[in-house]
Amino acid sequence: MCLLRFLLHSRPTLSRYLPDKAASSTTARRTPTPRPPPTQEVQRKLNLVIGNESCDLDSAVSALTLAFIYAGRQKDQDFVPVLNIPRIDYPLKTEVCHMFQKCQITPEMLVFRDDLPEKLTNPDINVILVDHHVNSWAANVGEILDHRPMEKHPAVSHLPVHCVRHIEPELGSCATLVGERYMAEQEPRSAYVTKLLHATIVLDTINFSPTAKRFCARDLAMVEQLEQLQREDLDDGERKRLRCQLFDELVAARADISKLSLVEVLRKDMKRLQTERHMVPMAGLPMLARDFIDLPDAENAIRQFGCGTNLLVLLGMYVPPVKGGQVMRDVALISLSGHAPLVERVRQALLACATPPLDLRPHAIDTNFMGGSFLRQHNVQATRKHILPVIKRVLLELEASQHCDCDDVYFFKEKPKLGLS
């Protein structure tokens, strides 16, 4: 089974179930395919495999490869991978573009979130979530593969009883979960799938850095198995050398913002923290937030990116290009309305966080940029999945308090635009 042929058929497959929406994209190449007989359409079932809204390498590769694996083993059903971003945002995902180009995967082969309807009205369409478990299509979800703890989110309560949940928080990469399914059987096999899964785990685990500690034994075992599939004739020293070379290449691709505006850099790895009354954009940066604000026109970019929001969060991570260099992280909290009490309340909650302790301290050179709070994160093992629940808890406490409708916090009257206008 060929990965590229599978991807080329994704859009025609989708059009058989969602003809109006699938045909609406003018940017995607249309590959004509004969319509199957009506009886076949009734018997077959559509499965959408979709990653999270940040669409980083782990999310994108996990969606594509799991759909390919399942399609090769469940031939009586149709599987379509979906990148959970608008098609126009694809160039922002520089490391995804880089790896896909290496595997001859073009944008025209891919299905994006805006190629699908806002709501799935057909209850027979099955959704498989990878690298996340909160999704507006919760009622259609039949399976979840994720490596973060389950959130207490209203959407989770809408998951069907029959939904199979594979939640493995100890793993460094969702691609490890997918890889375990890939290696469990002999078919299908694809050199491109092997390459994509291998590269993703190497990047997600920061090449098994003992300092970052973003991996477990299963991540390392999976990479070693995938390396055996790629090259059986290499010794351990050569494998590690090639692994370092690949990691440096991927870090450089992820950090390449030469063709992006500053607003696009903020949108590049953005997730939304959403509660009943709040929408907080959390932007992951390929540099320290403290360095980002020193760039020309950074303030205008931040205001455009966070238009309509009261609080935004910048999470910076700098991975040095030299071997053995220290990974650095920092956190920035900015209120576009200048609401200092909200910033301070979130800051105090992050400072008090004990599971895990973030070890936040002021930068060597402090700043009062936009009245925000900028803190160096010395526990580099903690990631966005540890920080997000702390901020969410603060917002929920504010909403639940008896003063939530006064000057304690501002609420949004409309959905924030997040720099997309």
XYZ file of C-alpha atoms in Angstrom:
421
model
C 0.000 0.000 0.000
C 1.424 3.373 -1.066
C 1.097 6.375 1.260
C 1.079 8.903 -1.583
C -1.625 7.017 -3.484
C -3.668 6.809 -0.276
C -3.410 10.584 0.246
C -4.294 11.315 -3.389
C -7.554 9.438 -2.871
C -8.464 11.221 0.373
C -10.348 14.105 -1.200
C -12.297 11.970 -3.697
C -13.161 9.624 -0.828
C -14.374 12.551 1.258
C -16.484 13.872 -1.638
C -18.521 10.654 -1.709
C -19.757 11.362 1.802
C -19.661 15.189 1.870
C -19.945 16.147 -1.814
C -20.849 19.811 -1.379
C -18.169 20.685 1.170
C -15.370 18.572 -0.284
C -15.805 20.154 -3.690
C -15.843 23.710 -2.364
C -12.075 24.159 -2.008
C -10.736 25.976 -5.037
C -7.114 25.626 -3.953
C -7.019 21.864 -3.819
C -6.365 19.745 -6.887
C -9.368 17.623 -7.812
C -8.605 14.029 -8.634
C -11.564 12.495 -10.476
C -12.660 9.079 -9.340
C -15.627 6.960 -10.369
C -18.487 6.919 -7.897
C -19.035 3.498 -6.338
C -22.427 1.808 -6.652
C -25.054 2.983 -4.152
C -24.969 -0.353 -2.295
C -21.252 0.060 -1.657
C -21.731 3.597 -0.296
C -24.306 2.304 2.177
C -22.038 -0.497 3.387
C -18.869 1.555 3.801
C -18.256 3.995 6.637
C -16.266 7.232 6.738
C -13.684 7.650 9.494
C -12.096 11.079 9.930
C -8.725 11.008 11.697
C -7.983 14.501 13.003
C -5.140 16.023 15.015
C -5.151 19.015 17.338
C -5.505 22.651 16.385
C -1.812 23.491 16.779
C -1.054 21.076 13.906
C 2.532 20.551 15.001
C 4.546 17.680 13.559
C 3.231 15.174 16.112
C -0.386 16.044 15.407
C -0.074 16.136 11.609
C 2.001 12.972 11.276
C -0.134 11.035 13.766
C -3.306 11.865 11.800
C -1.832 10.931 8.410
C -0.094 7.760 9.465
C -2.885 6.361 11.672
C -5.401 6.871 8.855
C -3.030 5.066 6.474
C -2.502 2.153 8.901
C -6.213 1.691 9.590
C -7.086 1.970 5.880
C -4.648 -0.848 5.129
C -6.183 -3.128 7.765
C -9.892 -2.277 7.596
C -10.477 -2.324 3.876
C -14.264 -2.301 4.233
C -14.109 1.238 5.659
C -12.780 4.603 4.438
C -10.254 6.643 6.423
C -9.441 10.300 5.716
C -6.727 12.177 7.663
C -7.507 15.811 8.510
C -5.107 18.598 9.466
C -6.968 20.667 12.055
C -6.127 24.105 10.626
C -7.414 26.227 7.741
C -5.601 25.476 4.492
C -4.255 29.043 4.407
C -2.318 28.399 7.650
C -0.401 25.390 6.340
C 2.740 27.390 5.376
C 3.038 28.507 9.028
C 3.783 24.925 10.078
C 7.334 25.031 8.814
C 8.563 21.737 10.290
C 5.458 19.942 8.986
C 5.972 21.393 5.507
C 9.641 20.400 5.667
C 9.013 16.741 6.523
C 6.093 16.392 4.144
C 8.171 17.796 1.292
C 10.899 15.259 2.083
C 8.237 12.566 1.650
C 6.824 14.110 -1.572
C 3.554 15.042 0.156
C 2.128 18.168 -1.455
C -0.560 20.490 0.001
C -2.960 19.387 -2.750
C -2.955 15.860 -1.305
C -4.056 17.032 2.131
C -7.459 17.602 3.713
C -7.763 20.585 6.065
C -10.327 21.577 8.668
C -12.014 24.097 6.377
C -12.547 21.355 3.790
C -15.147 19.957 6.197
C -18.439 21.320 7.530
C -18.552 23.117 10.876
C -20.862 20.427 12.265
C -21.189 16.757 11.414
C -24.877 16.088 10.964
C -24.372 12.473 9.888
C -24.161 10.297 13.027
C -22.660 7.460 10.971
C -19.418 9.396 10.384
C -16.827 8.200 12.887
C -14.162 10.561 14.236
C -10.784 9.437 15.593
C -8.908 12.048 17.625
C -5.123 11.979 17.790
C -2.893 14.149 19.995
C -5.935 15.709 21.704
C -9.256 14.685 23.219
C -11.359 17.875 23.331
C -13.179 18.471 20.070
C -16.473 19.996 18.917
C -17.266 16.718 17.137
C -17.238 14.823 20.453
C -20.562 13.100 19.777
C -19.047 11.368 16.724
C -15.774 10.289 18.352
C -15.181 6.544 18.419
C -11.511 6.466 19.421
C -8.884 8.711 21.021
C -5.089 8.420 20.979
C -3.501 11.071 23.176
C -0.500 11.597 25.424
C -1.868 14.209 27.782
C -4.103 13.762 30.870
C -7.866 13.920 30.352
C -9.257 17.412 30.823
C -12.386 18.269 32.765
C -14.046 19.876 29.773
C -17.737 19.888 28.806
C -16.897 18.311 25.429
C -15.468 15.240 27.188
C -18.870 14.535 28.742
C -20.333 14.333 25.225
C -18.050 11.478 24.191
C -20.061 8.336 23.380
C -20.006 5.446 25.835
C -18.433 3.215 23.188
C -15.515 5.631 22.598
C -12.207 3.802 23.102
C -9.735 6.043 24.943
C -5.995 5.427 24.698
C -4.623 8.079 27.072
C -0.892 7.679 27.791
C 0.443 10.822 29.571
C 3.867 9.278 30.206
C 4.688 9.182 26.486
C 6.708 11.980 24.937
C 4.962 11.729 21.579
C 1.575 10.654 20.267
C 3.484 9.226 17.303
C 4.760 6.524 19.665
C 1.171 5.353 20.169
C 0.660 5.311 16.405
C 4.014 3.588 15.887
C 3.061 0.792 18.275
C 0.020 0.079 16.123
C 2.150 0.311 12.982
C 4.676 -2.228 14.286
C 2.032 -4.587 15.705
C 1.366 -6.105 12.276
C 3.422 -6.629 9.121
C 1.070 -4.696 6.865
C 0.801 -2.014 5.732
C 4.403 -0.851 5.437
C 5.672 2.387 3.894
C 9.158 3.849 3.966
C 7.581 7.302 4.224
C 5.423 6.333 7.222
C 8.491 4.898 8.956
C 10.452 8.088 8.257
C 7.640 10.383 9.437
C 7.004 8.545 12.705
C 10.728 8.330 13.460
C 11.360 12.046 12.845
C 8.342 13.076 14.905
C 9.361 11.126 17.995
C 12.943 12.401 17.769
C 11.699 16.008 17.657
C 8.985 15.603 20.317
C 11.364 14.025 22.832
C 14.029 16.682 22.131
C 16.193 13.808 20.889
C 15.852 12.026 24.237
C 17.509 14.863 26.109
C 18.200 13.779 29.710
C 17.692 17.390 30.792
C 14.285 17.860 29.169
C 13.097 14.341 30.169
C 10.256 14.356 27.680
C 10.284 10.647 26.933
C 9.837 7.226 28.445
C 11.227 3.790 27.595
C 8.449 3.180 25.051
C 9.401 6.280 23.038
C 13.024 5.177 22.826
C 12.096 1.578 22.003
C 9.828 2.762 19.188
C 12.521 4.957 17.634
C 14.962 2.053 17.744
C 12.435 -0.247 16.044
C 11.770 2.340 13.330
C 15.525 2.762 12.806
C 15.808 -0.986 12.324
C 13.214 -0.755 9.562
C 15.123 2.078 7.872
C 18.684 0.730 8.160
C 19.611 -2.616 9.667
C 23.329 -2.289 8.924
C 24.153 0.631 11.252
C 25.754 0.350 14.669
C 24.464 2.261 17.716
C 27.008 5.054 17.365
C 26.046 5.763 13.764
C 22.324 5.653 14.607
C 22.787 8.240 17.358
C 24.854 10.445 15.066
C 22.148 10.375 12.378
C 19.513 10.995 15.036
C 21.330 14.139 16.180
C 21.650 15.293 12.589
C 17.921 14.781 12.004
C 17.006 16.592 15.224
C 19.121 19.627 14.302
C 17.496 19.680 10.859
C 13.979 19.599 12.322
C 14.734 22.249 14.951
C 16.079 24.512 12.212
C 12.952 23.929 10.100
C 10.661 24.677 13.046
C 12.583 27.844 13.923
C 12.691 29.100 10.335
C 10.446 32.160 10.450
C 12.238 33.998 7.636
C 9.125 33.999 5.443
C 6.607 34.700 8.213
C 5.273 37.954 9.616
C 5.342 38.360 13.400
C 1.583 37.744 13.571
C 2.131 34.502 11.668
C 4.891 33.540 14.102
C 2.372 33.957 16.941
C -0.205 31.876 15.075
C 2.343 29.216 14.081
C 1.845 27.051 17.192
C -1.256 28.457 18.834
C -3.812 26.711 21.019
C -6.942 28.225 22.508
C -7.754 27.841 26.172
C -11.526 28.098 26.287
C -13.937 28.250 29.176
C -17.577 29.309 29.236
C -16.658 33.013 29.287
C -13.010 33.142 28.263
C -10.979 32.508 25.139
C -7.249 32.757 25.830
C -4.770 32.245 22.967
C -1.579 30.448 24.000
C 1.179 30.948 21.439
C 4.141 28.594 21.407
C 7.201 30.413 20.070
C 10.390 28.979 18.497
C 12.366 31.482 20.603
C 12.116 32.973 24.062
C 9.172 35.326 24.523
C 11.614 37.789 26.078
C 13.528 37.870 22.770
C 10.356 38.048 20.666
C 9.221 41.314 22.262
C 12.514 42.952 21.276
C 11.751 42.415 17.579
C 10.598 45.457 15.601
C 6.821 45.946 15.652
C 6.309 43.164 18.224
C 3.675 45.152 20.124
C 1.523 45.718 17.039
C 1.798 42.026 16.165
C 0.705 40.992 19.665
C -2.247 43.403 19.606
C -3.340 42.113 16.199
C -2.902 38.484 17.246
C -4.855 38.896 20.480
C -7.548 41.212 19.114
C -10.694 40.785 21.204
C -9.055 38.924 24.067
C -8.248 40.170 27.555
C -5.384 37.788 28.323
C -2.864 36.085 26.082
C -0.021 33.745 26.948
C 3.314 33.389 25.165
C 5.316 30.212 25.767
C 8.852 30.511 24.479
C 11.275 27.656 23.862
C 14.778 28.043 22.493
C 16.674 24.941 21.389
C 20.338 25.779 20.732
C 21.735 24.609 17.393
C 24.903 23.268 19.022
C 25.107 19.775 20.454
C 24.741 19.685 24.217
C 23.271 23.184 24.399
C 20.744 23.934 27.131
C 17.063 24.116 26.174
C 15.531 27.334 27.513
C 11.878 28.160 28.208
C 9.963 31.191 29.387
C 6.390 32.358 29.960
C 4.806 35.728 29.199
C 1.395 36.901 30.424
C -0.064 39.977 28.734
C -3.416 41.691 29.208
C -4.294 43.768 26.156
C -6.750 45.759 28.241
C -4.072 46.480 30.847
C -5.933 44.485 33.498
C -3.024 43.971 35.888
C -4.980 42.063 38.626
C -5.802 39.250 36.177
C -2.170 38.969 35.070
C -1.024 38.921 38.688
C -3.562 36.280 39.666
C -2.433 33.964 36.879
C 1.222 34.702 37.655
C 0.777 33.763 41.301
C -0.958 30.513 40.338
C 1.913 29.561 38.038
C 4.483 30.417 40.714
C 2.590 28.225 43.186
C 2.224 25.306 40.773
C 3.646 22.163 42.373
C 2.648 19.423 39.930
C 5.125 19.912 38.457
C 6.898 22.952 39.927
C 7.690 25.293 37.045
C 10.557 27.030 38.841
C 9.682 30.439 37.391
C 12.041 33.341 38.058
C 12.449 36.847 36.643
C 14.627 37.229 33.556
C 18.125 38.606 34.107
C 17.005 41.715 32.232
C 13.456 42.480 33.333
C 10.902 44.362 31.249
C 7.557 46.101 31.641
C 6.586 45.491 28.010
C 2.835 46.113 27.598
C 2.489 45.831 31.389
C 2.980 42.071 31.155
C 4.781 39.531 33.287
C 7.833 37.749 31.801
C 9.313 34.803 33.669
C 12.141 32.410 32.860
C 11.055 28.781 33.320
C 13.933 26.823 34.816
C 12.064 23.512 34.864
C 12.418 22.883 31.127
C 10.610 19.535 31.435
C 7.276 21.304 31.979
C 5.351 22.037 28.786
C 2.151 23.729 27.684
C 0.115 20.703 28.766
C 1.250 21.400 32.363
C 0.730 25.171 32.210
C -2.666 25.230 30.495
C -4.614 23.529 33.336
C -3.205 25.982 35.902
C -4.392 29.012 33.924
C -7.717 27.360 33.195
C -8.284 26.716 36.902
C -7.751 30.423 37.648
C -10.271 31.442 34.994
C -12.848 28.940 36.215
C -12.424 30.187 39.792
C -12.984 33.748 38.609
C -16.104 32.739 36.713
C -17.468 30.844 39.694
C -16.805 33.608 42.200
C -19.605 35.932 43.232
C -17.631 38.885 41.838
C -17.143 37.412 38.366
C -19.381 40.009 36.722
C -17.704 43.074 38.210
C -14.276 44.630 37.815
C -12.448 41.434 38.790
C -12.304 40.247 35.206
C -13.500 41.252 31.768
C -15.499 38.860 29.616
C -15.684 38.750 25.844
C -18.834 39.876 24.090
C -17.830 38.159 20.858
C -15.478 35.434 19.700
C -11.896 36.757 19.549
C -10.454 37.114 16.063
C -6.946 36.035 17.108
C -5.226 37.945 14.365
C -7.123 36.234 11.550
C -8.961 39.295 10.248
